[in-house]
XYZ file of C-alpha atoms in Angstrom:
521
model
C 57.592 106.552 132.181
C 56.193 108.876 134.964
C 52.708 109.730 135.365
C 51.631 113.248 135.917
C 50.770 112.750 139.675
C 53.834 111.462 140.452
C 56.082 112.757 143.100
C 59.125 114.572 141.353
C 62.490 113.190 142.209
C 63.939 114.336 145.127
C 67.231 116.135 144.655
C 69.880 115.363 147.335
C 72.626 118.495 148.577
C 76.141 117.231 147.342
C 78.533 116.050 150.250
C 81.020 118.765 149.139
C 81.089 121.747 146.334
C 81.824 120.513 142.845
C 82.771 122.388 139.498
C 80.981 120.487 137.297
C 79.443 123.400 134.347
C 80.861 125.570 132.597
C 79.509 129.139 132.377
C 76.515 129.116 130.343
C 75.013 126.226 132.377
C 75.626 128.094 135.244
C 73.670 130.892 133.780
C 70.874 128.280 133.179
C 70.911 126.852 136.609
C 70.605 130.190 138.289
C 67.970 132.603 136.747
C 65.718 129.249 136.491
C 65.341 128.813 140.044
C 62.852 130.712 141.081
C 60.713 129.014 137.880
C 61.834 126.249 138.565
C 63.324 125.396 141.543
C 63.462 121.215 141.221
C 65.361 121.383 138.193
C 68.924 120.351 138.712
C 71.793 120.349 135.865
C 73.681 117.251 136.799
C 76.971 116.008 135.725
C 76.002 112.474 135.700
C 79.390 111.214 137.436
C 81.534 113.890 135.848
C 85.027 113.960 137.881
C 85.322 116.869 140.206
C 88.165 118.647 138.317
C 89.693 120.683 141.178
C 90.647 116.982 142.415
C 93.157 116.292 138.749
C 93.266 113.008 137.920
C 95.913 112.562 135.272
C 96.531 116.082 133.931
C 98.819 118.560 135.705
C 97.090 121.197 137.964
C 98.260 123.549 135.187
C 95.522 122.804 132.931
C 92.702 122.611 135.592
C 90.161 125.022 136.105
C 88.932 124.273 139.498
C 89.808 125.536 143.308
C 87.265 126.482 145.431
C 87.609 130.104 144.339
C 87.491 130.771 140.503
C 89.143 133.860 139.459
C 86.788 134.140 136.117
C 84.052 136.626 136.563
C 81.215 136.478 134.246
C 80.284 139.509 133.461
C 77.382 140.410 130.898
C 77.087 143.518 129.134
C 74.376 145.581 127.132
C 75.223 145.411 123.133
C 73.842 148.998 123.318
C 73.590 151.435 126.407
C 70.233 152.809 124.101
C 69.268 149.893 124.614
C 69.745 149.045 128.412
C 65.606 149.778 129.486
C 64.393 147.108 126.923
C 62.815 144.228 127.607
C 60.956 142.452 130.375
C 60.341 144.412 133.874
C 62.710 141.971 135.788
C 65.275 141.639 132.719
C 67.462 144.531 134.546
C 67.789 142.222 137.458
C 68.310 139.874 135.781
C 71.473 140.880 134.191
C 72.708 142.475 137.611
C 72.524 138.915 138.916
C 74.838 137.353 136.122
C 77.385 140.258 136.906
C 78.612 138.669 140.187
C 81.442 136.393 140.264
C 80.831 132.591 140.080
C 81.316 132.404 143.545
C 78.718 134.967 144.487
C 76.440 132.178 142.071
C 76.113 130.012 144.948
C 78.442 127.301 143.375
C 78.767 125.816 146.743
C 75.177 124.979 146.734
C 75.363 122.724 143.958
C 73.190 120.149 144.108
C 73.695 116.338 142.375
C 71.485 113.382 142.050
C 71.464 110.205 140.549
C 71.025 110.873 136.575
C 67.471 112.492 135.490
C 66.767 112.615 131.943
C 64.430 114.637 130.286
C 62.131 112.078 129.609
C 61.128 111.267 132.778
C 60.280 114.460 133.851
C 56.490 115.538 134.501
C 54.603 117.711 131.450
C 54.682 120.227 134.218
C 58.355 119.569 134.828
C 59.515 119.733 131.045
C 57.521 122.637 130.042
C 59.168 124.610 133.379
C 62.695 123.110 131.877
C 62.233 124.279 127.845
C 60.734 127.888 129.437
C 63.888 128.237 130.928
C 65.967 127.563 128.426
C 64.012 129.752 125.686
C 64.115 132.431 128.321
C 67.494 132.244 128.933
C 68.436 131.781 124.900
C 66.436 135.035 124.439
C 67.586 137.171 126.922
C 71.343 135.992 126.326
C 70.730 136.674 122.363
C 70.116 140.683 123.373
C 73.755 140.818 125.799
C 77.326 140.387 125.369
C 78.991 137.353 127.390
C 82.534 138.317 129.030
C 84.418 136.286 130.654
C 88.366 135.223 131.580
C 88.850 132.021 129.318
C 92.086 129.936 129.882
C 91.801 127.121 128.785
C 90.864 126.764 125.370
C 89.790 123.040 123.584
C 90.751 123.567 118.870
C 88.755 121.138 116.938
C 89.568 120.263 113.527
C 89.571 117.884 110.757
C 92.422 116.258 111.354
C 92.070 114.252 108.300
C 91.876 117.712 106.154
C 95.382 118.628 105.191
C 94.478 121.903 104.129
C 93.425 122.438 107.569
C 96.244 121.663 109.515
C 98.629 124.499 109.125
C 95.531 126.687 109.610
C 94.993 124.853 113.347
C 98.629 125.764 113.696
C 98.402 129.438 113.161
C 95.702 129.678 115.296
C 97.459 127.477 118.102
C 100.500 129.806 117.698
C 98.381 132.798 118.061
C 96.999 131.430 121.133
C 100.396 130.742 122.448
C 102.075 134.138 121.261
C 103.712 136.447 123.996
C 101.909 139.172 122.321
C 98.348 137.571 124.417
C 97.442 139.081 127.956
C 96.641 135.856 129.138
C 98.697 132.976 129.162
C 96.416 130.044 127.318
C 96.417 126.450 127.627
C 95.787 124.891 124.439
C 93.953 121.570 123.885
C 94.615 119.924 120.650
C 93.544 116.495 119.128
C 95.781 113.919 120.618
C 96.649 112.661 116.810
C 98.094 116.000 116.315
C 100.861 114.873 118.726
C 102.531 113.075 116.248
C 101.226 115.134 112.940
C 104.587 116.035 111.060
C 102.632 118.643 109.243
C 101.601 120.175 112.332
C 104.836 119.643 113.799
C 104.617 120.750 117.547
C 108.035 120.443 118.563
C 108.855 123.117 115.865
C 105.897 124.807 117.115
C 107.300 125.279 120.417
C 110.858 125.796 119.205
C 109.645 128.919 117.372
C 107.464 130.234 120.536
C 110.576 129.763 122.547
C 112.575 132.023 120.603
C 110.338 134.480 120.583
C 109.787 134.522 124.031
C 113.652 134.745 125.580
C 114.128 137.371 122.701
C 111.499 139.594 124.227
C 113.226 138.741 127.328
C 110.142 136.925 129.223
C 111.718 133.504 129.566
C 115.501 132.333 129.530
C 116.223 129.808 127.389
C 116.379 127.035 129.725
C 112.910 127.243 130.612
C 111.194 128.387 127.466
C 110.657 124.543 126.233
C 108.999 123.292 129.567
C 106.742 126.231 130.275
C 105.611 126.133 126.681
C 105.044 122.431 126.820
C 102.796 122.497 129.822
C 100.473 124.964 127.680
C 100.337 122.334 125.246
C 97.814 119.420 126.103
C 95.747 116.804 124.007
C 92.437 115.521 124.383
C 90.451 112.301 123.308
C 87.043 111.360 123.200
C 86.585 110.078 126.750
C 88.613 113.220 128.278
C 85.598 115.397 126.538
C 82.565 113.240 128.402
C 84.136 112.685 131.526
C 85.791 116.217 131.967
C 83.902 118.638 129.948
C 84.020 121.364 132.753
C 88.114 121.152 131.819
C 87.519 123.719 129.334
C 86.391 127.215 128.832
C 86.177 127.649 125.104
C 85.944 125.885 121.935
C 87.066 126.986 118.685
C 86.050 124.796 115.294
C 87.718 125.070 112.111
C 86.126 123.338 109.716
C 82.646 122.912 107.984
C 78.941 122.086 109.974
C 80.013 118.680 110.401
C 82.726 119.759 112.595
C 79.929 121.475 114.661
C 77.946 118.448 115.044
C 81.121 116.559 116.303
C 81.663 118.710 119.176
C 78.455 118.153 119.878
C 78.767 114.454 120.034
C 81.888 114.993 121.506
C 80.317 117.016 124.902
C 77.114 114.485 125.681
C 76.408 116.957 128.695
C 78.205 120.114 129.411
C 78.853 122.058 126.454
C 81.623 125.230 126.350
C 80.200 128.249 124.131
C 81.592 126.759 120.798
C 82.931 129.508 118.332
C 83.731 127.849 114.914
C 84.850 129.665 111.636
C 83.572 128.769 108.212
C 85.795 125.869 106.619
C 83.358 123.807 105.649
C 80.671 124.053 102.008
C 77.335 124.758 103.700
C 77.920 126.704 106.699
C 74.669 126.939 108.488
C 76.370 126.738 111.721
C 80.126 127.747 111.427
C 79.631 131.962 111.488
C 83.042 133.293 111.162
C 85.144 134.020 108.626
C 88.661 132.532 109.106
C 90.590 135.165 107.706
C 89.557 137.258 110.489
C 89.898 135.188 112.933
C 93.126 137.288 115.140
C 90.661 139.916 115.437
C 87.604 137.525 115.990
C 89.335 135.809 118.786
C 90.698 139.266 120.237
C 87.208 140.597 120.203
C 85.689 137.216 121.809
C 88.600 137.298 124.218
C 88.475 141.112 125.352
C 84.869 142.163 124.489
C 83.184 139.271 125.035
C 80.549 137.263 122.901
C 76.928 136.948 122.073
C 75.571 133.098 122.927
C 72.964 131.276 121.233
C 71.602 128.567 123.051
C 70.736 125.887 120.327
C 67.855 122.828 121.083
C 69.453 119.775 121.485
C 67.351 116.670 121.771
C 67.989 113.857 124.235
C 66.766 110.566 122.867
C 66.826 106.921 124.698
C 66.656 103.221 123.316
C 64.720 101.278 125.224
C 64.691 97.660 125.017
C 61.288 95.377 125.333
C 61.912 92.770 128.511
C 61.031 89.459 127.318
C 58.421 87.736 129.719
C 58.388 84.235 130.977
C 56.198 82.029 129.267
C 52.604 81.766 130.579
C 50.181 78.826 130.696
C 47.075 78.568 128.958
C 44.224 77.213 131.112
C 44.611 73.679 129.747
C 48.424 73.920 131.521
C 50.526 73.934 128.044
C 53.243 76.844 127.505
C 52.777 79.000 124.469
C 55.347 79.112 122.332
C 58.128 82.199 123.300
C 58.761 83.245 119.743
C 54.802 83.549 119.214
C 54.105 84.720 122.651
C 56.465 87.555 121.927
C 55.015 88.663 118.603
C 51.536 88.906 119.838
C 52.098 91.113 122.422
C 51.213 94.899 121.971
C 53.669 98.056 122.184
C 50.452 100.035 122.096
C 48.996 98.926 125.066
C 52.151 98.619 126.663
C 53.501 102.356 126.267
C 49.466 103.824 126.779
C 48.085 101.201 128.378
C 47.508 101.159 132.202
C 50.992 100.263 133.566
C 51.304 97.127 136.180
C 53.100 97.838 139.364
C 55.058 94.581 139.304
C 55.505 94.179 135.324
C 58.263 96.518 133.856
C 58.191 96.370 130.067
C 61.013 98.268 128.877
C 64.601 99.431 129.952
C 67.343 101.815 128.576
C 70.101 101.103 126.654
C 72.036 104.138 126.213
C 70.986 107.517 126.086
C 72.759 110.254 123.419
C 72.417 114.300 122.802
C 71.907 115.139 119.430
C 71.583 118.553 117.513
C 70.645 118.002 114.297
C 68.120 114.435 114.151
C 67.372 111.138 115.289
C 66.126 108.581 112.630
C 64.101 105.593 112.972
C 64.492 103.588 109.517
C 64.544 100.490 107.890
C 68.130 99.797 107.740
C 69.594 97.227 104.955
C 66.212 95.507 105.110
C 64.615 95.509 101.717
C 61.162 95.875 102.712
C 59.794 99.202 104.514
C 59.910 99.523 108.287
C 57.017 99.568 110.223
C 56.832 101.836 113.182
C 54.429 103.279 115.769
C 54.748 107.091 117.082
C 53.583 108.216 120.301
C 53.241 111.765 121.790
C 53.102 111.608 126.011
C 50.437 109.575 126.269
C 48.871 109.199 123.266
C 49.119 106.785 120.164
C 49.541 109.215 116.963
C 49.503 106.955 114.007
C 51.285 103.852 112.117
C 53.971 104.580 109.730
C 54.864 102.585 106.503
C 57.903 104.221 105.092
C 61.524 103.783 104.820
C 61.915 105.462 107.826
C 60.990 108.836 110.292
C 63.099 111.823 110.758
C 62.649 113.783 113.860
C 64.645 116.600 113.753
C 65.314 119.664 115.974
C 65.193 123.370 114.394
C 68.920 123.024 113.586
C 68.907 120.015 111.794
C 65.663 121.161 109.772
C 68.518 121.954 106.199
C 69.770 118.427 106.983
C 68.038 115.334 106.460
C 64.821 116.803 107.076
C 64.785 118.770 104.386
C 66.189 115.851 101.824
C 63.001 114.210 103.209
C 60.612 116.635 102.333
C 60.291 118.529 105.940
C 59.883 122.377 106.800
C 62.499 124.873 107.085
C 62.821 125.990 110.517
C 64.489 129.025 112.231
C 66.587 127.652 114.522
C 65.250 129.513 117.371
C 61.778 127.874 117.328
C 61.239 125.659 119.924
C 60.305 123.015 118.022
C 60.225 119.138 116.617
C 59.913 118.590 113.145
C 58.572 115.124 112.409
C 59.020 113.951 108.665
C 58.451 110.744 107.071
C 60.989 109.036 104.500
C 59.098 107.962 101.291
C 56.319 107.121 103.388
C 53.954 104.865 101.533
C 50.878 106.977 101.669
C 49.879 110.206 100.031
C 48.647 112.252 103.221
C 51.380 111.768 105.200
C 52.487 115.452 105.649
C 55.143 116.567 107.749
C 53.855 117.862 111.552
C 55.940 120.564 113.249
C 55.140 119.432 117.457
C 56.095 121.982 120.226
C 59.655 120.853 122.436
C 57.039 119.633 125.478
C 56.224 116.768 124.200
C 58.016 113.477 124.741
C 57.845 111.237 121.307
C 58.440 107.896 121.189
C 59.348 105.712 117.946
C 59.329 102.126 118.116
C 59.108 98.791 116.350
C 55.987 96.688 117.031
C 56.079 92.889 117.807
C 54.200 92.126 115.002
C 56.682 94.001 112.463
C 58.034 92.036 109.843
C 61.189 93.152 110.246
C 63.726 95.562 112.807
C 63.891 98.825 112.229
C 67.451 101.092 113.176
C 68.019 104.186 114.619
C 70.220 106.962 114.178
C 71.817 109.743 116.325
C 72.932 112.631 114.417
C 74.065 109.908 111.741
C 76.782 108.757 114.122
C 75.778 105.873 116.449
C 73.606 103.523 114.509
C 71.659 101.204 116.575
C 68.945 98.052 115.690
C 65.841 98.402 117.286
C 64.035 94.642 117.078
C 60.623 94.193 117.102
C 58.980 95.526 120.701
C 62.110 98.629 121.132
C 61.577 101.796 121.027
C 63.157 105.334 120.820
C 62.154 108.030 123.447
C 63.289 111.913 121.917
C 62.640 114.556 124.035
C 64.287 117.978 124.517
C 67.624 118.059 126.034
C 68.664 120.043 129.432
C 72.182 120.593 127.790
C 71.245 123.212 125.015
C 74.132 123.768 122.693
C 76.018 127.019 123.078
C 77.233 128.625 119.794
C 78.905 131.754 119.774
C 77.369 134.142 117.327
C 77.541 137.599 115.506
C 76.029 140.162 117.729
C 72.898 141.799 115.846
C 72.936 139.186 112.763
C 71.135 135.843 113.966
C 68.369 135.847 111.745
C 70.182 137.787 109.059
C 73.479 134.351 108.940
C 70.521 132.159 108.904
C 68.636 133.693 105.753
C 71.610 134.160 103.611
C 72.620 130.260 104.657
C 69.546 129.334 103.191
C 69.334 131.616 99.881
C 73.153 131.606 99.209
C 73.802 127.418 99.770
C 70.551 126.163 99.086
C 69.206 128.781 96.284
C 66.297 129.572 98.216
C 63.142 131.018 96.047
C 65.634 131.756 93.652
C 64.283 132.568 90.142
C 64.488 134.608 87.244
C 62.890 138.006 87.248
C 60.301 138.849 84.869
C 61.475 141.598 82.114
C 60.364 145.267 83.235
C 59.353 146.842 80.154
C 57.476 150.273 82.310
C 54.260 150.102 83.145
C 51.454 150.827 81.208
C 47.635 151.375 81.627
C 45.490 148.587 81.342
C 42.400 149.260 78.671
């Protein structure tokens, strides 16, 4: 916890220039400078990936000169005086190349979560990144992708000759630039994929259009081919410049888990039974990708949240004034999390400490687990004490994840542009609990009290599931890594609507008969 007057971290220039974001985040970085000029989008450790470590250069992005430009472009010339007084120079400044960006000035520190920013500091961060969604929502997005990352169900088998097409279509001669494909490292051996046939077929097509021989074919195919795993995607996420998702919204929310930090624009097609977040239809997708590819794409910059477990510190046992020890067990439980999370902080007495910190999109959960009784939790907001819960648990949930659990729980629908926290009880015990909608400046915390009669667990986008015993708590703030989806140009509000009235029947009833209308006497 930092207090308002304290000094913000100091950022220290990096020893030597590292590629560690991937275009939209350098977008972010830039433009928010002159707001805010101590933010810094680190890569917590990320490997420098014009040094490869493990993958041929072929599939590596880096060098100290990038030949991708990034070049943004009105969606209408109309169109091109709208806006803000500085939004013209604005886009002029995300015209130049990445090395005009100042990518040499990078700067890196030791890891700075949200949470322990200043108000000042995290209302300067969300500005920026509402700014930057907004402005970004009303341009197109070109740039040279090579190196393109396919997510899939694998499990799906009606999905894996559809990765395939796509992966061939990728790979075709017919493309202007030669792509290197990442697929799921399980797809290696996939007989229904099958990418030795795969490449066989490519081949062919290739030395009959005269562009390779047939001796080389196989290995200059094959180094276009590469597979990825879990810890490839949080240690290397500046490896790639593109995602593509085929499959349903829980697809979505697995590339999300999958890039903790940096996050490619993600362009996923509608596989799924919802479809709140997957945009595209797949049928289209040659001319989709062409577009994306050639024309460019519109980027939405989704709220993530960023949310922390932090684990109570047990304390020595004290002496009572008669010189007897109290009891550790009882010592523990009578201890207060109020007092210790508002309360007037010692200099020499640290309380808490982290235990892992995640990136969600859709919610983080604080319930009762497989304990039959309901979990008791407190909820703070900066530095206040909000109220005591009795329930079976608390949903916070960004504007994304607002048609998730949040709304099985009885919360508000949301546009996901709001920058918002939705805060919903599960079956709270109460009948004036109502669901509170809190702006993305405030830092919430969640936790268990020592006097609780039982632990509570939390849960990060329903994926890591963690206990929280009596004295942890969660912090939830909003993320510096927003989530970039690639979206229809001119229909962001429109995809959202029809989500909501064609999946979930939204005010859906039947009309009253229209026999004419007739004076009233």
């Amino acid at each position: 916890m930092v207090s308002n007057d304290r000094i913000p971290p100091q950022l220290i220039e990096s020893a030597r220039s590292k590629k560690t974001q991937c275009l939209v985040h350098q977008f972010l970085k830039n433009p928010q400078r002159d707001v805010s000029h101590h933010q810094g989008h680190d890569d917590d450790g990320v490997d420098d990936p014009s040094c490869p470590q493990g993958l041929e250069h072929i599939a590596e992005p880096g060098g100290t000169k990038d030949p991708r430009l990034s070049i943004i472009e009105s969606d209408s010339a109309e169109h091109s005086d709208a806006g803000q007084v500085d939004e013209k120079s604005w886009k002029t400044a995300l015209t130049r190349s990445r090395t005009e960006l100042d990518l040499n000035g990078d700067q890196s520190h030791e890891d700075l979560h949200s949470r322990l920013l200043t108000k000042k500091q995290l209302s300067e961060m969300a500005w920026g990144v509402r700014e930057l969604s907004r402005r970004l929502g009303s341009v197109r997005l070109k740039f040279r992708a090579k190196n393109i990352f396919i997510l899939t169900k694998v499990y799906d088998q009606e999905l894996i000759p559809k990765t395939r097409e796509v992966t061939k279509w990728l790979l075709s001669k017919d493309r202007d630039v030669r792509y290197t494909v990442y697929l799921e490292d399980s797809l290696k051996e996939n007989k229904k994929f099958d990418v030795q046939g795969l490449l066989e077929e490519l081949g062919k097509d290739y030395v009959d259009a005269g562009e390779l021989d047939a001796d080389t074919a196989p290995a200059a195919l094959r180094r276009r081919v590469r597979y990825w795993d879990e810890n490839m995607c949080r240690t290397r996420p500046h490896a790639f410049d593109f995602i593509i998702a085929l499959g349903g919204d829980g697809t979505v929310l697995y590339a999300s888990w999958l890039f903790q930090r940096i996050v490619p624009p993600v362009l996923s097609f509608a596989l799924g039974s919802l479809g709140f977040l997957t945009k595209f239809d797949f049928n289209d997708y040659a001319e989709i990708l062409g577009t994306a590819f050639n024309d460019g794409v519109t980027v939405s910059l989704r709220l993530r949240f960023e949310g922390t477990v932090m684990r109570s510190q047990r304390k020595k046992q004290r002496l009572l004034a008669a010189g007897d020890e109290v009891d550790e067990e009882e010592f523990q439980r009578s201890r207060d999390l109020i007092e210790e999370l508002i309360g007037e902080e010692k200099e020499d007495e640290h309380t808490h400490r982290p235990d892992g910190t995640y990136e969600i999109l859709n919610e983080i959960v604080v319930d009762r687990g497989p304990n039959p009784t309901m979990s008791y939790t407190e909820i703070f907001g900066d530095d206040e004490h909000f109220t005591t819960v009795l329930a079976d648990g608390v949903c916070v949930s960004t504007p994304t994840g607002s048609t998730a659990y949040n709304l099985a729980a009885g919360g508000s629908l949301c546009h996901p542009e709001n920058p918002v926290m939705l805060v919903t009880s599960i079956c709270p015990h109460t009948l004036s609990f109502r669901p509170i909608i809190l702006p993305d400046t405030i830092v919430l915390r969640i936790g268990a009290p020592y006097n609780a009669r039982t632990s509570s667990w939390a849960s990060f986008d329903g994926r890591e599931r963690i206990e929280l015993l009596p004295g942890d708590y969660v912090t939830i703030s909003a993320s510096r890594f927003p989530f970039a989806s690639v979206t229809p140009p001119g229909r962001r509000s429109e995809d959202w609507v029809n989500s909501i009235s064609g999946k979930l029947g939204w005010n859906t009833r039947q009309k009253q008969k229209n026999d004419g209308y007739k004076q009233w006497n």
